[in-house]
JSON list of C-alpha atoms in Angstrom, two decimals:
[
{"chain": "A", "resi": 1, "resn": "MET", "atom": "CA", "xyz": [72.40, 140.69, 100.52]},
{"chain": "A", "resi": 2, "resn": "ARG", "atom": "CA", "xyz": [71.83, 136.94, 100.52]},
{"chain": "A", "resi": 3, "resn": "THR", "atom": "CA", "xyz": [75.19, 136.03, 102.11]},
{"chain": "A", "resi": 4, "resn": "GLU", "atom": "CA", "xyz": [75.46, 135.80, 105.90]},
{"chain": "A", "resi": 5, "resn": "PRO", "atom": "CA", "xyz": [78.67, 137.62, 106.96]},
{"chain": "A", "resi": 6, "resn": "LEU", "atom": "CA", "xyz": [80.05, 135.34, 109.68]},
{"chain": "A", "resi": 7, "resn": "TYR", "atom": "CA", "xyz": [83.15, 137.56, 110.06]},
{"chain": "A", "resi": 8, "resn": "GLU", "atom": "CA", "xyz": [80.99, 140.29, 111.58]},
{"chain": "A", "resi": 9, "resn": "LYS", "atom": "CA", "xyz": [79.87, 137.99, 114.41]},
{"chain": "A", "resi": 10, "resn": "ASP", "atom": "CA", "xyz": [83.23, 136.36, 115.12]},
{"chain": "A", "resi": 11, "resn": "SER", "atom": "CA", "xyz": [86.50, 137.51, 113.54]},
{"chain": "A", "resi": 12, "resn": "TYR", "atom": "CA", "xyz": [88.26, 134.35, 114.74]},
{"chain": "A", "resi": 13, "resn": "ILE", "atom": "CA", "xyz": [86.31, 131.85, 112.60]},
{"chain": "A", "resi": 14, "resn": "ARG", "atom": "CA", "xyz": [88.94, 130.39, 110.28]},
{"chain": "A", "resi": 15, "resn": "SER", "atom": "CA", "xyz": [86.76, 127.96, 108.32]},
{"chain": "A", "resi": 16, "resn": "CYS", "atom": "CA", "xyz": [83.10, 127.28, 107.65]},
{"chain": "A", "resi": 17, "resn": "GLU", "atom": "CA", "xyz": [80.80, 125.15, 105.56]},
{"chain": "A", "resi": 18, "resn": "ALA", "atom": "CA", "xyz": [78.65, 126.95, 103.00]},
{"chain": "A", "resi": 19, "resn": "THR", "atom": "CA", "xyz": [76.45, 126.40, 99.95]},
{"chain": "A", "resi": 20, "resn": "ILE", "atom": "CA", "xyz": [77.06, 127.92, 96.52]},
{"chain": "A", "resi": 21, "resn": "VAL", "atom": "CA", "xyz": [74.08, 130.12, 95.60]},
{"chain": "A", "resi": 22, "resn": "GLY", "atom": "CA", "xyz": [75.64, 131.82, 92.56]},
{"chain": "A", "resi": 23, "resn": "LEU", "atom": "CA", "xyz": [78.36, 130.91, 90.10]},
{"chain": "A", "resi": 24, "resn": "GLU", "atom": "CA", "xyz": [79.40, 133.30, 87.34]},
{"chain": "A", "resi": 25, "resn": "HIS", "atom": "CA", "xyz": [82.10, 132.31, 84.86]},
{"chain": "A", "resi": 26, "resn": "HIS", "atom": "CA", "xyz": [84.32, 135.21, 83.81]},
{"chain": "A", "resi": 27, "resn": "LYS", "atom": "CA", "xyz": [87.06, 133.90, 81.56]},
{"chain": "A", "resi": 28, "resn": "GLY", "atom": "CA", "xyz": [89.48, 131.00, 81.61]},
{"chain": "A", "resi": 29, "resn": "ARG", "atom": "CA", "xyz": [89.41, 129.49, 85.08]},
{"chain": "A", "resi": 30, "resn": "ARG", "atom": "CA", "xyz": [88.19, 132.69, 86.73]},
{"chain": "A", "resi": 31, "resn": "TYR", "atom": "CA", "xyz": [84.80, 132.93, 88.46]},
{"chain": "A", "resi": 32, "resn": "TYR", "atom": "CA", "xyz": [82.65, 135.00, 90.77]},
{"chain": "A", "resi": 33, "resn": "ILE", "atom": "CA", "xyz": [81.15, 132.76, 93.46]},
{"chain": "A", "resi": 34, "resn": "GLU", "atom": "CA", "xyz": [78.31, 133.63, 95.83]},
{"chain": "A", "resi": 35, "resn": "LEU", "atom": "CA", "xyz": [77.75, 131.66, 99.04]},
{"chain": "A", "resi": 36, "resn": "ASP", "atom": "CA", "xyz": [74.89, 131.53, 101.54]},
{"chain": "A", "resi": 37, "resn": "ARG", "atom": "CA", "xyz": [77.42, 132.34, 104.31]},
{"chain": "A", "resi": 38, "resn": "THR", "atom": "CA", "xyz": [81.05, 133.42, 104.33]},
{"chain": "A", "resi": 39, "resn": "ILE", "atom": "CA", "xyz": [84.09, 134.08, 106.49]},
{"chain": "A", "resi": 40, "resn": "PHE", "atom": "CA", "xyz": [85.78, 136.23, 103.80]},
{"chain": "A", "resi": 41, "resn": "HIS", "atom": "CA", "xyz": [85.65, 139.95, 104.64]},
{"chain": "A", "resi": 42, "resn": "PRO", "atom": "CA", "xyz": [85.25, 141.99, 101.44]},
{"chain": "A", "resi": 43, "resn": "LEU", "atom": "CA", "xyz": [87.42, 144.88, 100.29]},
{"chain": "A", "resi": 44, "resn": "GLY", "atom": "CA", "xyz": [85.98, 148.05, 101.80]},
{"chain": "A", "resi": 45, "resn": "GLY", "atom": "CA", "xyz": [85.61, 150.10, 104.95]},
{"chain": "A", "resi": 46, "resn": "GLY", "atom": "CA", "xyz": [89.33, 150.79, 104.91]},
{"chain": "A", "resi": 47, "resn": "GLN", "atom": "CA", "xyz": [90.10, 147.09, 105.07]},
{"chain": "A", "resi": 48, "resn": "PRO", "atom": "CA", "xyz": [91.69, 144.83, 102.43]},
{"chain": "A", "resi": 49, "resn": "SER", "atom": "CA", "xyz": [89.94, 141.72, 101.19]},
{"chain": "A", "resi": 50, "resn": "ASP", "atom": "CA", "xyz": [90.48, 138.38, 102.83]},
{"chain": "A", "resi": 51, "resn": "GLU", "atom": "CA", "xyz": [92.03, 135.58, 100.79]},
{"chain": "A", "resi": 52, "resn": "GLY", "atom": "CA", "xyz": [91.87, 131.82, 101.05]},
{"chain": "A", "resi": 53, "resn": "ILE", "atom": "CA", "xyz": [90.48, 128.60, 99.60]},
{"chain": "A", "resi": 54, "resn": "ILE", "atom": "CA", "xyz": [87.02, 127.22, 98.85]},
{"chain": "A", "resi": 55, "resn": "ARG", "atom": "CA", "xyz": [87.03, 123.45, 98.33]},
{"chain": "A", "resi": 56, "resn": "SER", "atom": "CA", "xyz": [84.71, 120.49, 97.88]},
{"chain": "A", "resi": 57, "resn": "SER", "atom": "CA", "xyz": [84.97, 116.91, 96.63]},
{"chain": "A", "resi": 58, "resn": "SER", "atom": "CA", "xyz": [84.65, 118.25, 93.08]},
{"chain": "A", "resi": 59, "resn": "GLY", "atom": "CA", "xyz": [87.06, 121.18, 93.04]},
{"chain": "A", "resi": 60, "resn": "VAL", "atom": "CA", "xyz": [89.39, 123.69, 94.66]},
{"chain": "A", "resi": 61, "resn": "PHE", "atom": "CA", "xyz": [88.96, 127.47, 94.22]},
{"chain": "A", "resi": 62, "resn": "ARG", "atom": "CA", "xyz": [91.46, 130.14, 95.20]},
{"chain": "A", "resi": 63, "resn": "VAL", "atom": "CA", "xyz": [89.78, 133.29, 96.62]},
{"chain": "A", "resi": 64, "resn": "ASN", "atom": "CA", "xyz": [91.90, 136.21, 95.47]},
{"chain": "A", "resi": 65, "resn": "LYS", "atom": "CA", "xyz": [89.42, 138.88, 96.51]},
{"chain": "A", "resi": 66, "resn": "ALA", "atom": "CA", "xyz": [86.02, 139.20, 98.19]},
{"chain": "A", "resi": 67, "resn": "LEU", "atom": "CA", "xyz": [83.87, 142.10, 96.98]},
{"chain": "A", "resi": 68, "resn": "ILE", "atom": "CA", "xyz": [80.44, 143.67, 97.41]},
{"chain": "A", "resi": 69, "resn": "LEU", "atom": "CA", "xyz": [79.08, 144.09, 93.87]},
{"chain": "A", "resi": 70, "resn": "ALA", "atom": "CA", "xyz": [75.55, 145.41, 93.28]},
{"chain": "A", "resi": 71, "resn": "GLY", "atom": "CA", "xyz": [74.78, 144.72, 96.91]},
{"chain": "A", "resi": 72, "resn": "GLU", "atom": "CA", "xyz": [75.89, 141.09, 96.79]},
{"chain": "A", "resi": 73, "resn": "HIS", "atom": "CA", "xyz": [78.92, 139.47, 98.42]},
{"chain": "A", "resi": 74, "resn": "LYS", "atom": "CA", "xyz": [81.05, 137.78, 95.74]},
{"chain": "A", "resi": 75, "resn": "HIS", "atom": "CA", "xyz": [84.27, 135.78, 95.85]},
{"chain": "A", "resi": 76, "resn": "TRP", "atom": "CA", "xyz": [86.56, 136.41, 92.88]},
{"chain": "A", "resi": 77, "resn": "GLY", "atom": "CA", "xyz": [89.31, 134.00, 92.02]},
{"chain": "A", "resi": 78, "resn": "VAL", "atom": "CA", "xyz": [90.57, 130.98, 90.10]},
{"chain": "A", "resi": 79, "resn": "MET", "atom": "CA", "xyz": [89.50, 127.32, 89.93]},
{"chain": "A", "resi": 80, "resn": "LEU", "atom": "CA", "xyz": [92.70, 125.47, 90.72]},
{"chain": "A", "resi": 81, "resn": "GLU", "atom": "CA", "xyz": [91.19, 122.01, 90.33]},
{"chain": "A", "resi": 82, "resn": "GLY", "atom": "CA", "xyz": [87.93, 120.55, 89.01]},
{"chain": "A", "resi": 83, "resn": "ALA", "atom": "CA", "xyz": [84.70, 122.55, 88.85]},
{"chain": "A", "resi": 84, "resn": "PHE", "atom": "CA", "xyz": [81.83, 123.72, 91.08]},
{"chain": "A", "resi": 85, "resn": "LYS", "atom": "CA", "xyz": [78.08, 123.89, 90.49]},
{"chain": "A", "resi": 86, "resn": "GLU", "atom": "CA", "xyz": [75.28, 125.88, 92.13]},
{"chain": "A", "resi": 87, "resn": "GLY", "atom": "CA", "xyz": [73.77, 124.19, 95.16]},
{"chain": "A", "resi": 88, "resn": "GLU", "atom": "CA", "xyz": [77.01, 122.45, 96.01]},
{"chain": "A", "resi": 89, "resn": "ASN", "atom": "CA", "xyz": [78.23, 122.33, 99.62]},
{"chain": "A", "resi": 90, "resn": "VAL", "atom": "CA", "xyz": [81.79, 123.62, 100.11]},
{"chain": "A", "resi": 91, "resn": "LEU", "atom": "CA", "xyz": [84.36, 124.28, 102.82]},
{"chain": "A", "resi": 92, "resn": "CYS", "atom": "CA", "xyz": [85.82, 127.80, 103.14]},
{"chain": "A", "resi": 93, "resn": "GLU", "atom": "CA", "xyz": [89.30, 128.25, 104.62]},
{"chain": "A", "resi": 94, "resn": "LEU", "atom": "CA", "xyz": [90.88, 131.64, 105.40]},
{"chain": "A", "resi": 95, "resn": "ASP", "atom": "CA", "xyz": [94.44, 132.72, 104.85]},
{"chain": "A", "resi": 96, "resn": "TRP", "atom": "CA", "xyz": [94.59, 133.16, 108.62]},
{"chain": "A", "resi": 97, "resn": "GLU", "atom": "CA", "xyz": [98.04, 134.73, 108.78]},
{"chain": "A", "resi": 98, "resn": "LYS", "atom": "CA", "xyz": [96.90, 137.65, 106.62]},
{"chain": "A", "resi": 99, "resn": "ARG", "atom": "CA", "xyz": [93.52, 137.95, 108.39]},
{"chain": "A", "resi": 100, "resn": "TYR", "atom": "CA", "xyz": [95.02, 138.06, 111.87]},
{"chain": "A", "resi": 101, "resn": "LEU", "atom": "CA", "xyz": [97.53, 140.70, 110.81]},
{"chain": "A", "resi": 102, "resn": "VAL", "atom": "CA", "xyz": [94.69, 142.82, 109.41]},
{"chain": "A", "resi": 103, "resn": "MET", "atom": "CA", "xyz": [92.76, 142.37, 112.67]},
{"chain": "A", "resi": 104, "resn": "ARG", "atom": "CA", "xyz": [95.74, 143.69, 114.62]},
{"chain": "A", "resi": 105, "resn": "LEU", "atom": "CA", "xyz": [96.25, 146.57, 112.18]},
{"chain": "A", "resi": 106, "resn": "HIS", "atom": "CA", "xyz": [92.57, 147.59, 112.21]},
{"chain": "A", "resi": 107, "resn": "THR", "atom": "CA", "xyz": [92.39, 147.60, 116.01]},
{"chain": "A", "resi": 108, "resn": "ALA", "atom": "CA", "xyz": [95.65, 149.56, 115.99]},
{"chain": "A", "resi": 109, "resn": "GLY", "atom": "CA", "xyz": [93.92, 152.12, 113.77]},
{"chain": "A", "resi": 110, "resn": "HIS", "atom": "CA", "xyz": [91.19, 152.68, 116.36]},
{"chain": "A", "resi": 111, "resn": "ILE", "atom": "CA", "xyz": [93.88, 153.10, 119.01]},
{"chain": "A", "resi": 112, "resn": "LEU", "atom": "CA", "xyz": [95.72, 155.65, 116.85]},
{"chain": "A", "resi": 113, "resn": "ASP", "atom": "CA", "xyz": [92.47, 157.63, 116.51]},
{"chain": "A", "resi": 114, "resn": "TYR", "atom": "CA", "xyz": [92.45, 157.86, 120.31]},
{"chain": "A", "resi": 115, "resn": "ALA", "atom": "CA", "xyz": [96.14, 158.82, 120.40]},
{"chain": "A", "resi": 116, "resn": "MET", "atom": "CA", "xyz": [95.54, 161.60, 117.87]},
{"chain": "A", "resi": 117, "resn": "ALA", "atom": "CA", "xyz": [92.66, 162.97, 119.95]},
{"chain": "A", "resi": 118, "resn": "LYS", "atom": "CA", "xyz": [94.85, 162.97, 123.06]},
{"chain": "A", "resi": 119, "resn": "LEU", "atom": "CA", "xyz": [97.73, 164.62, 121.18]},
{"chain": "A", "resi": 120, "resn": "TYR", "atom": "CA", "xyz": [95.63, 167.41, 119.63]},
{"chain": "A", "resi": 121, "resn": "GLY", "atom": "CA", "xyz": [93.22, 167.83, 122.55]},
{"chain": "A", "resi": 122, "resn": "ARG", "atom": "CA", "xyz": [90.17, 167.22, 120.36]},
{"chain": "A", "resi": 123, "resn": "LEU", "atom": "CA", "xyz": [88.52, 164.58, 118.21]},
{"chain": "A", "resi": 124, "resn": "VAL", "atom": "CA", "xyz": [90.33, 164.40, 114.86]},
{"chain": "A", "resi": 125, "resn": "ASP", "atom": "CA", "xyz": [88.44, 163.26, 111.75]},
{"chain": "A", "resi": 126, "resn": "THR", "atom": "CA", "xyz": [90.05, 160.95, 109.22]},
{"chain": "A", "resi": 127, "resn": "LEU", "atom": "CA", "xyz": [90.18, 161.72, 105.50]},
{"chain": "A", "resi": 128, "resn": "ASP", "atom": "CA", "xyz": [91.29, 158.26, 104.34]},
{"chain": "A", "resi": 129, "resn": "ALA", "atom": "CA", "xyz": [92.30, 154.94, 105.83]},
{"chain": "A", "resi": 130, "resn": "PHE", "atom": "CA", "xyz": [93.67, 151.53, 104.91]},
{"chain": "A", "resi": 131, "resn": "HIS", "atom": "CA", "xyz": [94.16, 148.90, 107.60]},
{"chain": "A", "resi": 132, "resn": "GLY", "atom": "CA", "xyz": [96.16, 146.34, 105.69]},
{"chain": "A", "resi": 133, "resn": "PRO", "atom": "CA", "xyz": [99.54, 145.07, 104.64]},
{"chain": "A", "resi": 134, "resn": "PRO", "atom": "CA", "xyz": [102.10, 145.76, 103.45]},
{"chain": "A", "resi": 135, "resn": "GLU", "atom": "CA", "xyz": [101.62, 149.15, 105.12]},
{"chain": "A", "resi": 136, "resn": "ALA", "atom": "CA", "xyz": [98.59, 150.54, 106.89]},
{"chain": "A", "resi": 137, "resn": "TYR", "atom": "CA", "xyz": [97.78, 154.23, 107.08]},
{"chain": "A", "resi": 138, "resn": "LEU", "atom": "CA", "xyz": [95.34, 156.78, 108.46]},
{"chain": "A", "resi": 139, "resn": "GLU", "atom": "CA", "xyz": [95.09, 160.26, 106.99]},
{"chain": "A", "resi": 140, "resn": "TYR", "atom": "CA", "xyz": [94.00, 162.86, 109.54]},
{"chain": "A", "resi": 141, "resn": "ASP", "atom": "CA", "xyz": [92.36, 166.25, 109.03]},
{"chain": "A", "resi": 142, "resn": "VAL", "atom": "CA", "xyz": [95.04, 168.32, 110.78]},
{"chain": "A", "resi": 143, "resn": "LEU", "atom": "CA", "xyz": [97.18, 171.27, 109.73]},
{"chain": "A", "resi": 144, "resn": "SER", "atom": "CA", "xyz": [100.36, 170.24, 111.56]},
{"chain": "A", "resi": 145, "resn": "PRO", "atom": "CA", "xyz": [102.09, 166.85, 111.56]},
{"chain": "A", "resi": 146, "resn": "PRO", "atom": "CA", "xyz": [101.79, 164.62, 114.64]},
{"chain": "A", "resi": 147, "resn": "ASP", "atom": "CA", "xyz": [104.92, 163.54, 116.46]},
{"chain": "A", "resi": 148, "resn": "PRO", "atom": "CA", "xyz": [105.47, 159.79, 115.79]},
{"chain": "A", "resi": 149, "resn": "ALA", "atom": "CA", "xyz": [107.11, 159.06, 119.15]},
{"chain": "A", "resi": 150, "resn": "THR", "atom": "CA", "xyz": [104.25, 160.68, 121.08]},
{"chain": "A", "resi": 151, "resn": "LEU", "atom": "CA", "xyz": [101.65, 158.77, 119.06]},
{"chain": "A", "resi": 152, "resn": "GLU", "atom": "CA", "xyz": [103.44, 155.49, 119.73]},
{"chain": "A", "resi": 153, "resn": "SER", "atom": "CA", "xyz": [103.68, 156.25, 123.45]},
{"chain": "A", "resi": 154, "resn": "LEU", "atom": "CA", "xyz": [99.99, 157.13, 123.78]},
{"chain": "A", "resi": 155, "resn": "ALA", "atom": "CA", "xyz": [98.99, 154.08, 121.75]},
{"chain": "A", "resi": 156, "resn": "GLN", "atom": "CA", "xyz": [101.16, 151.76, 123.81]},
{"chain": "A", "resi": 157, "resn": "GLU", "atom": "CA", "xyz": [99.39, 152.85, 126.99]},
{"chain": "A", "resi": 158, "resn": "VAL", "atom": "CA", "xyz": [96.16, 151.43, 125.55]},
{"chain": "A", "resi": 159, "resn": "ILE", "atom": "CA", "xyz": [97.84, 148.26, 124.27]},
{"chain": "A", "resi": 160, "resn": "GLY", "atom": "CA", "xyz": [99.62, 147.69, 127.58]},
{"chain": "A", "resi": 161, "resn": "SER", "atom": "CA", "xyz": [96.32, 147.98, 129.47]},
{"chain": "A", "resi": 162, "resn": "SER", "atom": "CA", "xyz": [95.03, 144.85, 127.67]},
{"chain": "A", "resi": 163, "resn": "LEU", "atom": "CA", "xyz": [91.54, 146.26, 127.25]},
{"chain": "A", "resi": 164, "resn": "PRO", "atom": "CA", "xyz": [88.72, 144.17, 125.78]},
{"chain": "A", "resi": 165, "resn": "VAL", "atom": "CA", "xyz": [87.50, 144.98, 122.28]},
{"chain": "A", "resi": 166, "resn": "LYS", "atom": "CA", "xyz": [83.72, 144.66, 122.33]},
{"chain": "A", "resi": 167, "resn": "VAL", "atom": "CA", "xyz": [81.20, 144.40, 119.49]},
{"chain": "A", "resi": 168, "resn": "ARG", "atom": "CA", "xyz": [77.48, 145.14, 119.71]},
{"chain": "A", "resi": 169, "resn": "TYR", "atom": "CA", "xyz": [74.63, 146.09, 117.39]},
{"chain": "A", "resi": 170, "resn": "VAL", "atom": "CA", "xyz": [72.38, 149.10, 117.90]},
{"chain": "A", "resi": 171, "resn": "ALA", "atom": "CA", "xyz": [69.37, 150.66, 116.17]},
{"chain": "A", "resi": 172, "resn": "PRO", "atom": "CA", "xyz": [69.71, 154.09, 114.48]},
{"chain": "A", "resi": 173, "resn": "GLU", "atom": "CA", "xyz": [68.00, 155.85, 117.38]},
{"chain": "A", "resi": 174, "resn": "GLU", "atom": "CA", "xyz": [70.58, 154.33, 119.75]},
{"chain": "A", "resi": 175, "resn": "LEU", "atom": "CA", "xyz": [73.63, 155.33, 117.72]},
{"chain": "A", "resi": 176, "resn": "ALA", "atom": "CA", "xyz": [74.40, 158.62, 119.46]},
{"chain": "A", "resi": 177, "resn": "SER", "atom": "CA", "xyz": [74.14, 157.14, 122.95]},
{"chain": "A", "resi": 178, "resn": "ASN", "atom": "CA", "xyz": [76.36, 154.16, 122.07]},
{"chain": "A", "resi": 179, "resn": "THR", "atom": "CA", "xyz": [79.29, 156.00, 120.44]},
{"chain": "A", "resi": 180, "resn": "TYR", "atom": "CA", "xyz": [82.01, 158.25, 121.82]},
{"chain": "A", "resi": 181, "resn": "ASN", "atom": "CA", "xyz": [85.34, 159.60, 120.55]},
{"chain": "A", "resi": 182, "resn": "ALA", "atom": "CA", "xyz": [84.19, 158.44, 117.11]},
{"chain": "A", "resi": 183, "resn": "PRO", "atom": "CA", "xyz": [85.70, 160.30, 114.11]},
{"chain": "A", "resi": 184, "resn": "ASN", "atom": "CA", "xyz": [83.53, 161.02, 111.07]},
{"chain": "A", "resi": 185, "resn": "LEU", "atom": "CA", "xyz": [80.28, 160.16, 112.86]},
{"chain": "A", "resi": 186, "resn": "SER", "atom": "CA", "xyz": [78.37, 162.76, 110.82]},
{"chain": "A", "resi": 187, "resn": "ARG", "atom": "CA", "xyz": [79.40, 160.93, 107.61]},
{"chain": "A", "resi": 188, "resn": "VAL", "atom": "CA", "xyz": [78.17, 157.48, 108.65]},
{"chain": "A", "resi": 189, "resn": "PRO", "atom": "CA", "xyz": [75.57, 156.29, 106.10]},
{"chain": "A", "resi": 190, "resn": "ARG", "atom": "CA", "xyz": [72.04, 155.43, 107.15]},
{"chain": "A", "resi": 191, "resn": "ALA", "atom": "CA", "xyz": [71.56, 151.79, 108.15]},
{"chain": "A", "resi": 192, "resn": "GLU", "atom": "CA", "xyz": [68.87, 149.64, 109.75]},
{"chain": "A", "resi": 193, "resn": "LEU", "atom": "CA", "xyz": [71.38, 148.39, 112.30]},
{"chain": "A", "resi": 194, "resn": "TYR", "atom": "CA", "xyz": [74.83, 149.63, 113.29]},
{"chain": "A", "resi": 195, "resn": "ARG", "atom": "CA", "xyz": [77.75, 147.47, 114.40]},
{"chain": "A", "resi": 196, "resn": "ILE", "atom": "CA", "xyz": [79.66, 149.26, 117.16]},
{"chain": "A", "resi": 197, "resn": "VAL", "atom": "CA", "xyz": [83.25, 148.38, 118.03]},
{"chain": "A", "resi": 198, "resn": "GLU", "atom": "CA", "xyz": [84.23, 149.63, 121.48]},
{"chain": "A", "resi": 199, "resn": "ILE", "atom": "CA", "xyz": [87.49, 149.74, 123.40]},
{"chain": "A", "resi": 200, "resn": "PRO", "atom": "CA", "xyz": [86.14, 150.77, 126.83]},
{"chain": "A", "resi": 201, "resn": "GLY", "atom": "CA", "xyz": [87.30, 154.23, 127.86]},
{"chain": "A", "resi": 202, "resn": "VAL", "atom": "CA", "xyz": [89.06, 154.73, 124.52]},
{"chain": "A", "resi": 203, "resn": "ASN", "atom": "CA", "xyz": [86.39, 154.96, 121.80]},
{"chain": "A", "resi": 204, "resn": "ALA", "atom": "CA", "xyz": [83.23, 153.33, 120.46]},
{"chain": "A", "resi": 205, "resn": "MET", "atom": "CA", "xyz": [82.48, 153.73, 116.77]},
{"chain": "A", "resi": 206, "resn": "PRO", "atom": "CA", "xyz": [80.48, 152.22, 113.90]},
{"chain": "A", "resi": 207, "resn": "CYS", "atom": "CA", "xyz": [82.72, 149.68, 112.14]},
{"chain": "A", "resi": 208, "resn": "THR", "atom": "CA", "xyz": [82.16, 146.52, 110.09]},
{"chain": "A", "resi": 209, "resn": "GLY", "atom": "CA", "xyz": [85.81, 145.46, 110.18]},
{"chain": "A", "resi": 210, "resn": "THR", "atom": "CA", "xyz": [87.53, 142.53, 111.87]},
{"chain": "A", "resi": 211, "resn": "HIS", "atom": "CA", "xyz": [89.28, 143.11, 115.20]},
{"chain": "A", "resi": 212, "resn": "VAL", "atom": "CA", "xyz": [91.22, 141.32, 117.91]},
{"chain": "A", "resi": 213, "resn": "ARG", "atom": "CA", "xyz": [89.48, 140.57, 121.20]},
{"chain": "A", "resi": 214, "resn": "ASN", "atom": "CA", "xyz": [91.98, 142.39, 123.41]},
{"chain": "A", "resi": 215, "resn": "THR", "atom": "CA", "xyz": [94.24, 145.38, 122.79]},
{"chain": "A", "resi": 216, "resn": "GLY", "atom": "CA", "xyz": [97.19, 143.37, 124.09]},
{"chain": "A", "resi": 217, "resn": "GLU", "atom": "CA", "xyz": [97.02, 141.25, 120.92]},
{"chain": "A", "resi": 218, "resn": "VAL", "atom": "CA", "xyz": [98.00, 144.28, 118.83]},
{"chain": "A", "resi": 219, "resn": "GLY", "atom": "CA", "xyz": [101.59, 143.98, 120.03]},
{"chain": "A", "resi": 220, "resn": "ARG", "atom": "CA", "xyz": [103.38, 147.25, 119.37]},
{"chain": "A", "resi": 221, "resn": "ILE", "atom": "CA", "xyz": [102.41, 150.02, 116.98]},
{"chain": "A", "resi": 222, "resn": "LYS", "atom": "CA", "xyz": [105.29, 151.40, 114.95]},
{"chain": "A", "resi": 223, "resn": "VAL", "atom": "CA", "xyz": [104.80, 154.69, 113.06]},
{"chain": "A", "resi": 224, "resn": "LEU", "atom": "CA", "xyz": [106.86, 154.25, 109.91]},
{"chain": "A", "resi": 225, "resn": "ARG", "atom": "CA", "xyz": [106.51, 157.82, 108.69]},
{"chain": "A", "resi": 226, "resn": "VAL", "atom": "CA", "xyz": [104.21, 160.86, 108.54]},
{"chain": "A", "resi": 227, "resn": "GLU", "atom": "CA", "xyz": [103.43, 162.21, 105.07]},
{"chain": "A", "resi": 228, "resn": "LYS", "atom": "CA", "xyz": [101.77, 165.44, 103.90]},
{"chain": "A", "resi": 229, "resn": "ALA", "atom": "CA", "xyz": [98.59, 164.77, 101.91]},
{"chain": "A", "resi": 230, "resn": "LYS", "atom": "CA", "xyz": [95.26, 166.62, 102.13]},
{"chain": "A", "resi": 231, "resn": "GLY", "atom": "CA", "xyz": [95.92, 166.43, 105.83]},
{"chain": "A", "resi": 232, "resn": "TYR", "atom": "CA", "xyz": [98.70, 164.33, 107.32]},
{"chain": "A", "resi": 233, "resn": "ARG", "atom": "CA", "xyz": [99.00, 160.59, 106.67]},
{"chain": "A", "resi": 234, "resn": "VAL", "atom": "CA", "xyz": [100.30, 158.37, 109.46]},
{"chain": "A", "resi": 235, "resn": "VAL", "atom": "CA", "xyz": [101.79, 155.22, 107.94]},
{"chain": "A", "resi": 236, "resn": "TYR", "atom": "CA", "xyz": [102.14, 152.44, 110.52]},
{"chain": "A", "resi": 237, "resn": "THR", "atom": "CA", "xyz": [102.58, 148.74, 111.15]},
{"chain": "A", "resi": 238, "resn": "VAL", "atom": "CA", "xyz": [102.38, 146.38, 114.14]},
{"chain": "A", "resi": 239, "resn": "LEU", "atom": "CA", "xyz": [105.26, 144.41, 115.63]}
]
């Protein structure tokens, strides 16, 4: 992939300068744009796409969705003003309100994984996940529904402890020794380098998503409902 993913190094970067390395016209005012570096997290990994604006002296582009297509990071959206050309320098600006909410929701998801393990007395794998508005959810591989109040209570212990959320990169041979309480570890695809997100004493797992720096930033996790699916789906938000 020829785009440097700045969001993996620092989830709090709200804007950046970049250069257009690919520009594909779709129809009307719609384009796919490739950049040499980006702050826009793509749709995937249980996380919704970032949104925002790319602008220069020659145009303004609305990023409706960031995607990984054929191994390349592309920004899909609409030219609101003017036009771009390849090689042009641009300024990227996130819809920060949405991004920060997703960061809180995704970190909340890791905390709920811990709460489920405490509730059931074992590590519980997830069958599906979506860490984004308007409602986030995690579907767990369990035969009986979790109690919402107990999950909230266990999760709030972690949030109230204001634990740091740490990110590090490890080689494949270091993966096992750098993860714990990590659901679905056997299903993690092969990679040259793994990004590990750790809440000390809670869990450490491979994850490419955006997170807050401290569990206290999550606020309060509210379980909206528990639904029967292949397992049981916990639908939640943060307050």
